[in-house]
Short mmCIF file of C-alpha atoms and ligand atoms in Angstrom, two decimals:
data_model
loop_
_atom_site.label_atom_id
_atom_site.label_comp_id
_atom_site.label_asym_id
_atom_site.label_seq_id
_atom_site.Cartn_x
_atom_site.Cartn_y
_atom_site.Cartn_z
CA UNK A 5 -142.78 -88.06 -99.49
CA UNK A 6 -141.37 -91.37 -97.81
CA UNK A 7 -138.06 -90.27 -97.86
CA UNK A 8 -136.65 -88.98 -94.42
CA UNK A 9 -134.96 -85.58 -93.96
CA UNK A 10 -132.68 -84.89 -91.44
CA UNK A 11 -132.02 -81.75 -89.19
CA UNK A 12 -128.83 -81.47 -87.10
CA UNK A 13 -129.62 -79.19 -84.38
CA UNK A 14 -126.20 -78.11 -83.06
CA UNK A 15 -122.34 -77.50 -84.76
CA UNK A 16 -120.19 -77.66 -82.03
CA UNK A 17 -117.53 -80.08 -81.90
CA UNK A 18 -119.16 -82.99 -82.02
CA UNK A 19 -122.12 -81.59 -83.65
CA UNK A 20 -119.83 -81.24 -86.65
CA UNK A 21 -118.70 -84.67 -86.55
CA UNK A 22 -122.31 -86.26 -86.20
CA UNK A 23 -123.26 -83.95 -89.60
CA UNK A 24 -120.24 -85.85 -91.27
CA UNK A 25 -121.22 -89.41 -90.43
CA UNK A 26 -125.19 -88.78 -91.22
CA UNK A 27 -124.38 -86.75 -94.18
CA UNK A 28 -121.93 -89.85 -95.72
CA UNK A 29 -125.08 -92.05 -94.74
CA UNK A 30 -128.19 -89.78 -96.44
CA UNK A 31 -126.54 -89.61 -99.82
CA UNK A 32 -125.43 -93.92 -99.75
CA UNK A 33 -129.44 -94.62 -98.22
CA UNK A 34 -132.32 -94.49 -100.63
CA UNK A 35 -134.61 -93.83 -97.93
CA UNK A 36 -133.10 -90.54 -96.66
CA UNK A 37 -132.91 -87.33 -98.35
CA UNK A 38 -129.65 -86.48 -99.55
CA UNK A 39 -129.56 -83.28 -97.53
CA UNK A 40 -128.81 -82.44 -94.00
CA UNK A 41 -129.40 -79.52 -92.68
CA UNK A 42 -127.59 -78.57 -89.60
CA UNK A 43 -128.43 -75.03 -87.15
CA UNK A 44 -125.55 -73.38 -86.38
CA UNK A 45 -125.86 -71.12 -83.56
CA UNK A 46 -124.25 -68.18 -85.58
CA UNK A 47 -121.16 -66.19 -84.61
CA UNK A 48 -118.79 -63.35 -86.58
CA UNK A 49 -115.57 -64.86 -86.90
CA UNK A 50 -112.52 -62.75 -86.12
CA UNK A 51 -112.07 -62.28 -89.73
CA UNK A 52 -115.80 -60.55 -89.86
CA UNK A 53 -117.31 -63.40 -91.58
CA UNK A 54 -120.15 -65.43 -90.29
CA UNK A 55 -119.45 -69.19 -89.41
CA UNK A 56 -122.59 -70.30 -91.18
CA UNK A 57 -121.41 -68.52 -94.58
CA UNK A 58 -118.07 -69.73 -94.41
CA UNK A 59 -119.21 -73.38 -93.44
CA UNK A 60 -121.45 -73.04 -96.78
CA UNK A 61 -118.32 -71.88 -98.90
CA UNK A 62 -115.95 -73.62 -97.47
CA UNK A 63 -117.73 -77.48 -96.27
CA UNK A 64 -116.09 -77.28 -92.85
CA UNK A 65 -116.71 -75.67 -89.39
CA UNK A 66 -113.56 -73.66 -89.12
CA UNK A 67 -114.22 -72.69 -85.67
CA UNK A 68 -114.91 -76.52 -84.23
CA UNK A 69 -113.80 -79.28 -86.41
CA UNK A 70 -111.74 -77.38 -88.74
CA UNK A 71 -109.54 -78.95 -91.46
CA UNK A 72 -112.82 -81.75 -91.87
CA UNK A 73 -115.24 -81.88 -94.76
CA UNK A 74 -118.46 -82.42 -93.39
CA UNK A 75 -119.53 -83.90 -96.76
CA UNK A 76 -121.04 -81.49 -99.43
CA UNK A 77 -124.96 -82.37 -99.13
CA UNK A 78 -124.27 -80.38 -95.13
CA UNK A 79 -126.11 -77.00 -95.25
CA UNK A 80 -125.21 -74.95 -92.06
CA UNK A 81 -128.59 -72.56 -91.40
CA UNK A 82 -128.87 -70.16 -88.45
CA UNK A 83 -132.21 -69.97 -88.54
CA UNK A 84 -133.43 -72.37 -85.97
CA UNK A 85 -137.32 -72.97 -87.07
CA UNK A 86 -136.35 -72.94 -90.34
CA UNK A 87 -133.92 -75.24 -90.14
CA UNK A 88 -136.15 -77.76 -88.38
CA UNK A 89 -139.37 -77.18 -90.47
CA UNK A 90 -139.15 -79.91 -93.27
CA UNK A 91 -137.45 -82.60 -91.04
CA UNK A 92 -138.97 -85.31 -89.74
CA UNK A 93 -135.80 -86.90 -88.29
CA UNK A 94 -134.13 -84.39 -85.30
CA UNK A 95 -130.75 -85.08 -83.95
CA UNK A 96 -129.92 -82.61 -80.92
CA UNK A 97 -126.57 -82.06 -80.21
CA UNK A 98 -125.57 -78.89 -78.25
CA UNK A 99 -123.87 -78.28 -75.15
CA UNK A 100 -126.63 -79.12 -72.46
CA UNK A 101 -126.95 -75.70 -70.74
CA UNK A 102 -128.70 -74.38 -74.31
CA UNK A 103 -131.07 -77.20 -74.47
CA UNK A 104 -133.75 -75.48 -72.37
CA UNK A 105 -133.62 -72.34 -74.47
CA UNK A 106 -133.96 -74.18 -77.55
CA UNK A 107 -136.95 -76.67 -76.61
CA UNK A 108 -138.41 -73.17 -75.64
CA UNK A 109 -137.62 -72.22 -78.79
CA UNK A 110 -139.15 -74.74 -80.31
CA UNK A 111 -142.03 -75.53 -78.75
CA UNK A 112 -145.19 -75.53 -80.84
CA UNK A 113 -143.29 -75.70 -84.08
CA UNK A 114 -142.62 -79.33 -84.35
CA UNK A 115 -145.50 -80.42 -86.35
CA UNK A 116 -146.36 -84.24 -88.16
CA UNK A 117 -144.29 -87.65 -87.19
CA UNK A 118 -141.22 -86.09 -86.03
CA UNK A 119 -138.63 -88.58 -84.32
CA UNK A 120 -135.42 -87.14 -82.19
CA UNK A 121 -132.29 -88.49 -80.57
CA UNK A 122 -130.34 -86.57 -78.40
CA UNK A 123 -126.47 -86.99 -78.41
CA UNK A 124 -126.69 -84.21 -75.35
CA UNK A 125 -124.68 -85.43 -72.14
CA UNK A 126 -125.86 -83.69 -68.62
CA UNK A 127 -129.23 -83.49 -67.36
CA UNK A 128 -131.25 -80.35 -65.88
CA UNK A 129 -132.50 -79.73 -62.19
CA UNK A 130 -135.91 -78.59 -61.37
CA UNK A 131 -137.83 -78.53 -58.77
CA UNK A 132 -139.34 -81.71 -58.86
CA UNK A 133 -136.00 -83.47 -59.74
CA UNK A 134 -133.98 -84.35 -62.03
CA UNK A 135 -134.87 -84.28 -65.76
CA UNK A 136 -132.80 -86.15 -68.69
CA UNK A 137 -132.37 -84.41 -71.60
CA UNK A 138 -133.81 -86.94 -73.61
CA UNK A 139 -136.89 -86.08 -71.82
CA UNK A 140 -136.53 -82.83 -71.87
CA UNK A 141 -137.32 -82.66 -75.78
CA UNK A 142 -139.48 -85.47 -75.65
CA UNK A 143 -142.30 -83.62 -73.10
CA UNK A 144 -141.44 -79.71 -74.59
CA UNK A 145 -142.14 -80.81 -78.04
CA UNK A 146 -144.31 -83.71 -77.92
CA UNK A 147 -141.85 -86.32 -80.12
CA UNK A 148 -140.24 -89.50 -78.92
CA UNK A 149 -136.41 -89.03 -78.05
CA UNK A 150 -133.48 -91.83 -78.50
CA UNK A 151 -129.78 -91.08 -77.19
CA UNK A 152 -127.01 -91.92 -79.02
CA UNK A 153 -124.04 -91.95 -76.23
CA UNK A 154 -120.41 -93.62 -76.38
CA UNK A 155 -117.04 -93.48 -76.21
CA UNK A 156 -116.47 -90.70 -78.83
CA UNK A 157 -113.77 -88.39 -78.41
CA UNK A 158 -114.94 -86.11 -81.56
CA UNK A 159 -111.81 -85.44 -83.09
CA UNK A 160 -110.79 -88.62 -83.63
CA UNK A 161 -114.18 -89.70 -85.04
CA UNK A 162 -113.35 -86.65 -87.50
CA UNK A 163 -110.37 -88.55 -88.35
CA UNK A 164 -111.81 -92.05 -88.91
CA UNK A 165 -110.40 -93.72 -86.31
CA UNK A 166 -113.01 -96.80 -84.90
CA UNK A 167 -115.21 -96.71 -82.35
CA UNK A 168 -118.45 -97.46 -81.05
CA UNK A 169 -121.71 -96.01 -79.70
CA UNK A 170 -124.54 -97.25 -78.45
CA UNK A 171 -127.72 -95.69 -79.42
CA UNK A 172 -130.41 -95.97 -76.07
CA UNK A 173 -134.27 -96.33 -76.99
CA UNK A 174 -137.74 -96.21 -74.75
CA UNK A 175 -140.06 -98.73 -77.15
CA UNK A 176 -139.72 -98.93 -80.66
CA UNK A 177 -136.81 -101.12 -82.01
CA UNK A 178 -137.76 -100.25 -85.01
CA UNK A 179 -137.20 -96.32 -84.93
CA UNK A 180 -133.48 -97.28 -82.93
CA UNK A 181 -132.68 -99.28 -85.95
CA UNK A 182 -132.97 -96.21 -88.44
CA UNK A 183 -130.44 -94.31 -85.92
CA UNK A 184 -128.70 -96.80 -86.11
CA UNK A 185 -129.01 -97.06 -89.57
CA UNK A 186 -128.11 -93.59 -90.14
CA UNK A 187 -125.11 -93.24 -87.85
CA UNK A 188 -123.37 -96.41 -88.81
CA UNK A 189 -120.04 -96.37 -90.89
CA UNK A 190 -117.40 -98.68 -90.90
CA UNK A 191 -115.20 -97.27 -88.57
CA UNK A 192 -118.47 -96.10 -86.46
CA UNK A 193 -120.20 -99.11 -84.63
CA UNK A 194 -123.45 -98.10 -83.36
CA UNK A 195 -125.66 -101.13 -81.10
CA UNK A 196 -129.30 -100.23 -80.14
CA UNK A 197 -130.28 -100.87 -75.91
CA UNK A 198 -133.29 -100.97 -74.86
CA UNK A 199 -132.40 -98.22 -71.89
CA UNK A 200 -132.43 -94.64 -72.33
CA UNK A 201 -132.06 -93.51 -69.25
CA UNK A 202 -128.82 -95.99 -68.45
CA UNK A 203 -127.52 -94.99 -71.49
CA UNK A 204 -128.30 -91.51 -71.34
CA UNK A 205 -127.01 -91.74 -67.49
CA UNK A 206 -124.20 -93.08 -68.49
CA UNK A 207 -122.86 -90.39 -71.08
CA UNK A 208 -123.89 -87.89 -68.37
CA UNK A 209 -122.25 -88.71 -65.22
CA UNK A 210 -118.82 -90.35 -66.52
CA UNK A 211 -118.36 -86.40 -67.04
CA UNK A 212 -118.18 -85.85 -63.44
CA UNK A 213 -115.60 -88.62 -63.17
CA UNK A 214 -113.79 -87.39 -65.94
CA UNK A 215 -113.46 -84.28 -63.59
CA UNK A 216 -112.11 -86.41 -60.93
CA UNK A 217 -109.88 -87.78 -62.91
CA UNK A 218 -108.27 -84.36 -64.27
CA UNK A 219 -107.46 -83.50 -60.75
CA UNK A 220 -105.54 -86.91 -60.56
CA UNK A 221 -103.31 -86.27 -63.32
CA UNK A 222 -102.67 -82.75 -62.52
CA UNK A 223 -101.51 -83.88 -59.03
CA UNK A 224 -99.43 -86.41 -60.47
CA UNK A 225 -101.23 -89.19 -58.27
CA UNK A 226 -100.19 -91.72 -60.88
CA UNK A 227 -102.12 -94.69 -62.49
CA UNK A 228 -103.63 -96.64 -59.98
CA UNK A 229 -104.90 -93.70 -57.95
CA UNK A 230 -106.52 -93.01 -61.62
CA UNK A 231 -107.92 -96.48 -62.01
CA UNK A 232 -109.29 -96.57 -58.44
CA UNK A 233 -111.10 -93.03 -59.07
CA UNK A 234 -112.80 -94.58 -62.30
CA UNK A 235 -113.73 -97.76 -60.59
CA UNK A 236 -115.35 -95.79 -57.70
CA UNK A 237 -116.11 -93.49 -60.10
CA UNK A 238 -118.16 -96.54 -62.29
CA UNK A 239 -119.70 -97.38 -59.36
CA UNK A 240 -121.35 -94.66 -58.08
CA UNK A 241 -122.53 -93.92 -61.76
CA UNK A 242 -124.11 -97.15 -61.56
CA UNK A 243 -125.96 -96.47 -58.17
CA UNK A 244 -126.94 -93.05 -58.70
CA UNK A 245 -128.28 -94.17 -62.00
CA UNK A 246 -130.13 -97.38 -60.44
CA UNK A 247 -131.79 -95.04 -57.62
CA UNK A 248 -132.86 -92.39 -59.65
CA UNK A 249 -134.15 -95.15 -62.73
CA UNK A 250 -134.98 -98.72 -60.91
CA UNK A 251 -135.62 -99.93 -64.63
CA UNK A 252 -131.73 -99.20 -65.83
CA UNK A 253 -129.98 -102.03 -66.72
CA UNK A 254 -127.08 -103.55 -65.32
CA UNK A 255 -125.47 -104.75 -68.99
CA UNK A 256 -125.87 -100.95 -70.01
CA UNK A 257 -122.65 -99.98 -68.02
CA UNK A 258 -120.83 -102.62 -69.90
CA UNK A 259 -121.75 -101.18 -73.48
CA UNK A 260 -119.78 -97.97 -75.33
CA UNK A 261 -121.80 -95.95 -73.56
CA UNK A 262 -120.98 -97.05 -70.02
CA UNK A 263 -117.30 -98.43 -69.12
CA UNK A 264 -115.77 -97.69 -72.63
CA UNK A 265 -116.56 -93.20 -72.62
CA UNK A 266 -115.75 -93.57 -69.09
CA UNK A 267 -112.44 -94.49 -69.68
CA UNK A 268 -111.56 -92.38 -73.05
CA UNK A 269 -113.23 -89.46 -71.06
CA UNK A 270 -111.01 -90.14 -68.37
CA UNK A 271 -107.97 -90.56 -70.48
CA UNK A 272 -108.62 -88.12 -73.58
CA UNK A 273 -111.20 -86.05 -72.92
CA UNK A 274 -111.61 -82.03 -72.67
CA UNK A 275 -113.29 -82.06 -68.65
CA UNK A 276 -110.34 -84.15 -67.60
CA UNK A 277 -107.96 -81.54 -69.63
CA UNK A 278 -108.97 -78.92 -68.23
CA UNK A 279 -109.20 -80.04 -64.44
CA UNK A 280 -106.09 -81.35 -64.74
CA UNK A 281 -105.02 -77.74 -65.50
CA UNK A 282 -107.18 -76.51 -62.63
CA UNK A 283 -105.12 -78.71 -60.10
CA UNK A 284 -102.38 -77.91 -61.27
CA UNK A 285 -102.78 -74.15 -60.80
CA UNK A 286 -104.15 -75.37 -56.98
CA UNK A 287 -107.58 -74.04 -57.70
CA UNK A 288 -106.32 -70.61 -58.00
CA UNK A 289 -107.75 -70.32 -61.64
CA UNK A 290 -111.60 -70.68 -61.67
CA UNK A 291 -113.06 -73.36 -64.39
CA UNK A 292 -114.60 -70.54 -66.36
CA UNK A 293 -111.23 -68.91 -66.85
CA UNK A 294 -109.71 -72.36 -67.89
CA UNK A 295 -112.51 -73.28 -70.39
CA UNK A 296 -112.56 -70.12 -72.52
CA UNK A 297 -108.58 -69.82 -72.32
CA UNK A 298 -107.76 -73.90 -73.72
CA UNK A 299 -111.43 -74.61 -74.90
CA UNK A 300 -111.71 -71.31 -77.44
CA UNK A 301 -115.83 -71.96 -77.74
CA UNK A 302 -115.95 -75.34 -76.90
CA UNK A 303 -118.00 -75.94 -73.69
CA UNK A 304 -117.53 -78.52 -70.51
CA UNK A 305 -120.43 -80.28 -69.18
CA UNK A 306 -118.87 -82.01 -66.36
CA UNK A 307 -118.45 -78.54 -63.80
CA UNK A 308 -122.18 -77.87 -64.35
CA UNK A 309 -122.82 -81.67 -64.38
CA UNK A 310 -121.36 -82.13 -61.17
CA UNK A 311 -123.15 -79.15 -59.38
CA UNK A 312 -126.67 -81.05 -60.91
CA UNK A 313 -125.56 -83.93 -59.13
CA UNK A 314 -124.97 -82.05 -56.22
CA UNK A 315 -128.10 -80.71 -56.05
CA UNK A 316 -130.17 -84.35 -56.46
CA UNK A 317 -127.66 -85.40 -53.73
CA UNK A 318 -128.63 -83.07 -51.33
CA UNK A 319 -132.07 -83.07 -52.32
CA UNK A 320 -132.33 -86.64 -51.26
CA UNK A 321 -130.17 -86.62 -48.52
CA UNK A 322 -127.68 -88.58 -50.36
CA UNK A 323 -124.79 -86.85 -49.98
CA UNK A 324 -122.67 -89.79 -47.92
CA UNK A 325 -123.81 -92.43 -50.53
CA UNK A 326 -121.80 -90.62 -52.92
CA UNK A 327 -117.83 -89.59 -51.95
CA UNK A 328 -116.85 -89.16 -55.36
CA UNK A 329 -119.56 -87.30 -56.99
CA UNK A 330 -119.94 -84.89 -53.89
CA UNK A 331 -115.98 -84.17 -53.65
CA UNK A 332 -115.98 -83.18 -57.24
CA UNK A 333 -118.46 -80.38 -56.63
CA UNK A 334 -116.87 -79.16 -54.01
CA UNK A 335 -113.34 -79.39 -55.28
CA UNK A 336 -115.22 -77.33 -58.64
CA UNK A 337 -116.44 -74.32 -56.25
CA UNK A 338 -113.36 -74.24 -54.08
CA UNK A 339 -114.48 -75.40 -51.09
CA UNK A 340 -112.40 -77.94 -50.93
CA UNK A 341 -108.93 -78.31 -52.67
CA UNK A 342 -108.03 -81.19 -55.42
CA UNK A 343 -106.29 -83.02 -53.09
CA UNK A 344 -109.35 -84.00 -51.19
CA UNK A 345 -110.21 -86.17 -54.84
CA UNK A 346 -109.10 -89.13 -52.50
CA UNK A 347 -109.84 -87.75 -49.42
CA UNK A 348 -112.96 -90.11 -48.49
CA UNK A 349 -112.65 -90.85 -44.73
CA UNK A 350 -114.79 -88.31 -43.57
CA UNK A 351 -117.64 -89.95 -45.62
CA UNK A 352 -119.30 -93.24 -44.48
CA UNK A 353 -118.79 -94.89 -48.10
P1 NAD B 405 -118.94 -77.76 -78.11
O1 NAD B 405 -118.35 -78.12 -76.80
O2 NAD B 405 -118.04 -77.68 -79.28
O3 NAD B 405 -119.70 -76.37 -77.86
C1 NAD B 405 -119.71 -75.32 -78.76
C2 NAD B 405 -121.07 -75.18 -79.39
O4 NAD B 405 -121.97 -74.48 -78.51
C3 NAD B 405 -120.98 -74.34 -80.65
O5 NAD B 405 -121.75 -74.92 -81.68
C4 NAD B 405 -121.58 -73.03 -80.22
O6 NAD B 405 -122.17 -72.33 -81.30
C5 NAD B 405 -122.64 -73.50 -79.27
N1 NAD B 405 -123.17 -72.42 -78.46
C6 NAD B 405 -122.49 -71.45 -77.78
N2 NAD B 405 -123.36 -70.62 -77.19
C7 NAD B 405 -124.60 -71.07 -77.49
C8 NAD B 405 -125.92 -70.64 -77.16
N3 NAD B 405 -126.13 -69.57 -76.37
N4 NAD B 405 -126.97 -71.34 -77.63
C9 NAD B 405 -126.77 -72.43 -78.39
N5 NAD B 405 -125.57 -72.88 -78.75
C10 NAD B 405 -124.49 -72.21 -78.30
O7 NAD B 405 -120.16 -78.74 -78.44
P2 NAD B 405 -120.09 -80.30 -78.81
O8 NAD B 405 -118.71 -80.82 -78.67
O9 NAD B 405 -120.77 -80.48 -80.11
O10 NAD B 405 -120.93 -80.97 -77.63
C11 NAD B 405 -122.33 -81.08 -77.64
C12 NAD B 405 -122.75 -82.22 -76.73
O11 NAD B 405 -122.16 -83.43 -77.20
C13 NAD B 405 -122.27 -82.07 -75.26
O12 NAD B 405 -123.28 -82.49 -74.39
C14 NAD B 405 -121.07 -82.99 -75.18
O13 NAD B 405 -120.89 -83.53 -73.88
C15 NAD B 405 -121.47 -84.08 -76.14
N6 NAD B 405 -120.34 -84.83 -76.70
C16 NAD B 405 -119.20 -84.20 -77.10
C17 NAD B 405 -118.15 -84.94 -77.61
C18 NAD B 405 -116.85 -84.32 -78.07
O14 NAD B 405 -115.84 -85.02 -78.19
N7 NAD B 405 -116.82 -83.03 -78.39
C19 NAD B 405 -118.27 -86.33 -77.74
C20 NAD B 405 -119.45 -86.94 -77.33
C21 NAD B 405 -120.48 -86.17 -76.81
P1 13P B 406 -115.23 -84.35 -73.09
O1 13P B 406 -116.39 -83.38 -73.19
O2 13P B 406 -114.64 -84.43 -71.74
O3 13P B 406 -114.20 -84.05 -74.16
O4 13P B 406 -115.81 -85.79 -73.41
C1 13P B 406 -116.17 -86.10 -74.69
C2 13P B 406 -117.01 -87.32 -74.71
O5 13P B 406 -118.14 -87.30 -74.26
C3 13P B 406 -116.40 -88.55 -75.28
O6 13P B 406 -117.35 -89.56 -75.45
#
């Protein structure tokens, strides 16, 4: 069979909108197979029915994108291995912190030429250091992994609305042109770079600035104080990035991926939502709280993100290289209260 199939591992949010642009893709492209599968991780909605049924009846994700067909060749299965079985092509897109269990999962039942991208922003912290996502998939199963990062606010995807992405890839051009391939729609612009870990960096720690920059606005610091946190923000992405992966390239922070999700994140996004809310209640209401109260399912990355960070900080003895990142942590575990967001003296920046 020469035709590709394609599993979506992951329904969330933006899970959901990355099954509607590959499904409207695999039923235009001769060499795809019309359907996509997608694993939902399965839930009882409050009505008693299951989100995978309903999602099969219905064509949408009424918990996470509702009121969006996700095209009819979309067939939600909460069965993880047998969702994956038949694919060749593997798209993970789940909130990070369920990306260990599922490799685990996984592991040993990925079998033949199997390709992956990873659409995952944060990164894990083990005892030997930090490990990229990307990677993460790529050494548990034994496949090559491309990212696909960028300034995509889901719901407005869902809607059609342009943008771009940038799809980051190891060695073969070749394999980062079918992503590409298979992402691309007119109002979706995907470019290939030769950097996964710059790009993959990049979707990844513009989540901690996004953080930052919900304390801002929930402190009512005003615009420039906004731009200036970005900007040292963007910086510190870019050296963190650069020490951790001497190989990342500097044009990388000027693609989707880099400058343009930092500043939609910054300005639209769900961590700077919610911090701002956490600010504005002076800390008093803990992130958790916040997330399952305005999020209803969806997850943050950039709390968890920013305690990673931490953590590699530390590790490395790194701490005073990095005001921003280090702040943000400790604003996120109430050490420290949002106010300090531009309190940098104390550091030797
Ligand atoms: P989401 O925030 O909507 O998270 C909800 C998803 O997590 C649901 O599918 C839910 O079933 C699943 N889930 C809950 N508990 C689980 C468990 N124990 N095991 C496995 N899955 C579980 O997810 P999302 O918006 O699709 O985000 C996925 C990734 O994509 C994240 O890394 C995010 O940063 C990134 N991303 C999101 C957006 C966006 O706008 N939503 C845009 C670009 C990138
Ligand atoms: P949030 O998770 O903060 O909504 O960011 C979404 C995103 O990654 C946009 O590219």
């Amino acid at each position: 069979d020469s035709k590709s199939r394609v599993t979506i591992v992951g329904s969330g949010n933006w899970g959901s909108v990355a099954a509607k642009l590959i499904a409207s893709n695999a039923i235009k492209l001769p060499s795809f197979h019309d359907e996509v599968r997608m694993w939902v991780f399965e839930e009882v909605l409050p009505n008693g029915e299951k989100l995978t049924d309903v999602i099969n009846k219905t064509n949408e994700n009424v918990k996470y994108l509702p009121g969006i067909k996700l095209g009819r060749n979309v067939v939600a299965d909460p069965d993880l291995e047998n969702a994956v079985k038949e694919a060749n092509m593997l798209v993970f897109v789940t909130p990070h912190q369920f990306m260990d269990g599922i490799c685990k999962k996984l592991d040993g039942k990925i079998r033949g030429e199997v390709e992956a991208i990873s659409l995952v922003k944060g990164m894990e912290v083990k005892k030997e250091g930090p490990r990229m996502i990307s990677s993460l998939i790529s050494k548990q199963l034994g496949i090559n992994c491309c990212v696909l990062m960028g300034a995509n606010i889901a719901n407005e995807i869902a809607l059609e609305k342009f943008s771009e992405a940038t799809v980051g890839y190891r060695e073969s051009k070749e394999i980062a042109d079918t992503w590409v391939q298979l992402f691309s729609t007119p109002y979706f612009m995907v470019t290939p770079a030769h950097d996964v870990e710059g790009v993959e960096l990049c979707g990844t720690l513009k989540n901690v600035v996004a953080i930052a920059a919900g304390f801002v606005d929930g402190l009512e610091m005003g615009n420039n104080t906004k731009a200036a946190i970005m900007r040292i923000g963007l910086r510190e992405m870019k050296a963190l990035s650069k020490l951790l992966f001497p190989s990342v390239n500097d044009c990388t922070f000027f693609e989707s991926c880099g400058v343009a999700d930092l500043i939609t994140t910054c300005l639209g996004g769900r961590n700077r939502r919610v911090a701002e809310a956490y600010a504005q209640n002076g800390g008093k209401r803990s992130f958790d709280e916040l997330e399952a109260e305005m999020l209803q399912g969806q997850k943050l990355q950039g709390v968890s993100t920013a305690k990673e960070v931490y953590e590699v900080l530390k590790h490395n003895g790194w701490l005073e290289m990095f005001p921003l990142f280090a702040t943000v942590h400790q604003i996120c575990i109430g050490r420290l209260k949002p106010e300090a967001i531009v309190h940098y003296r104390e550091y030797k920046a």
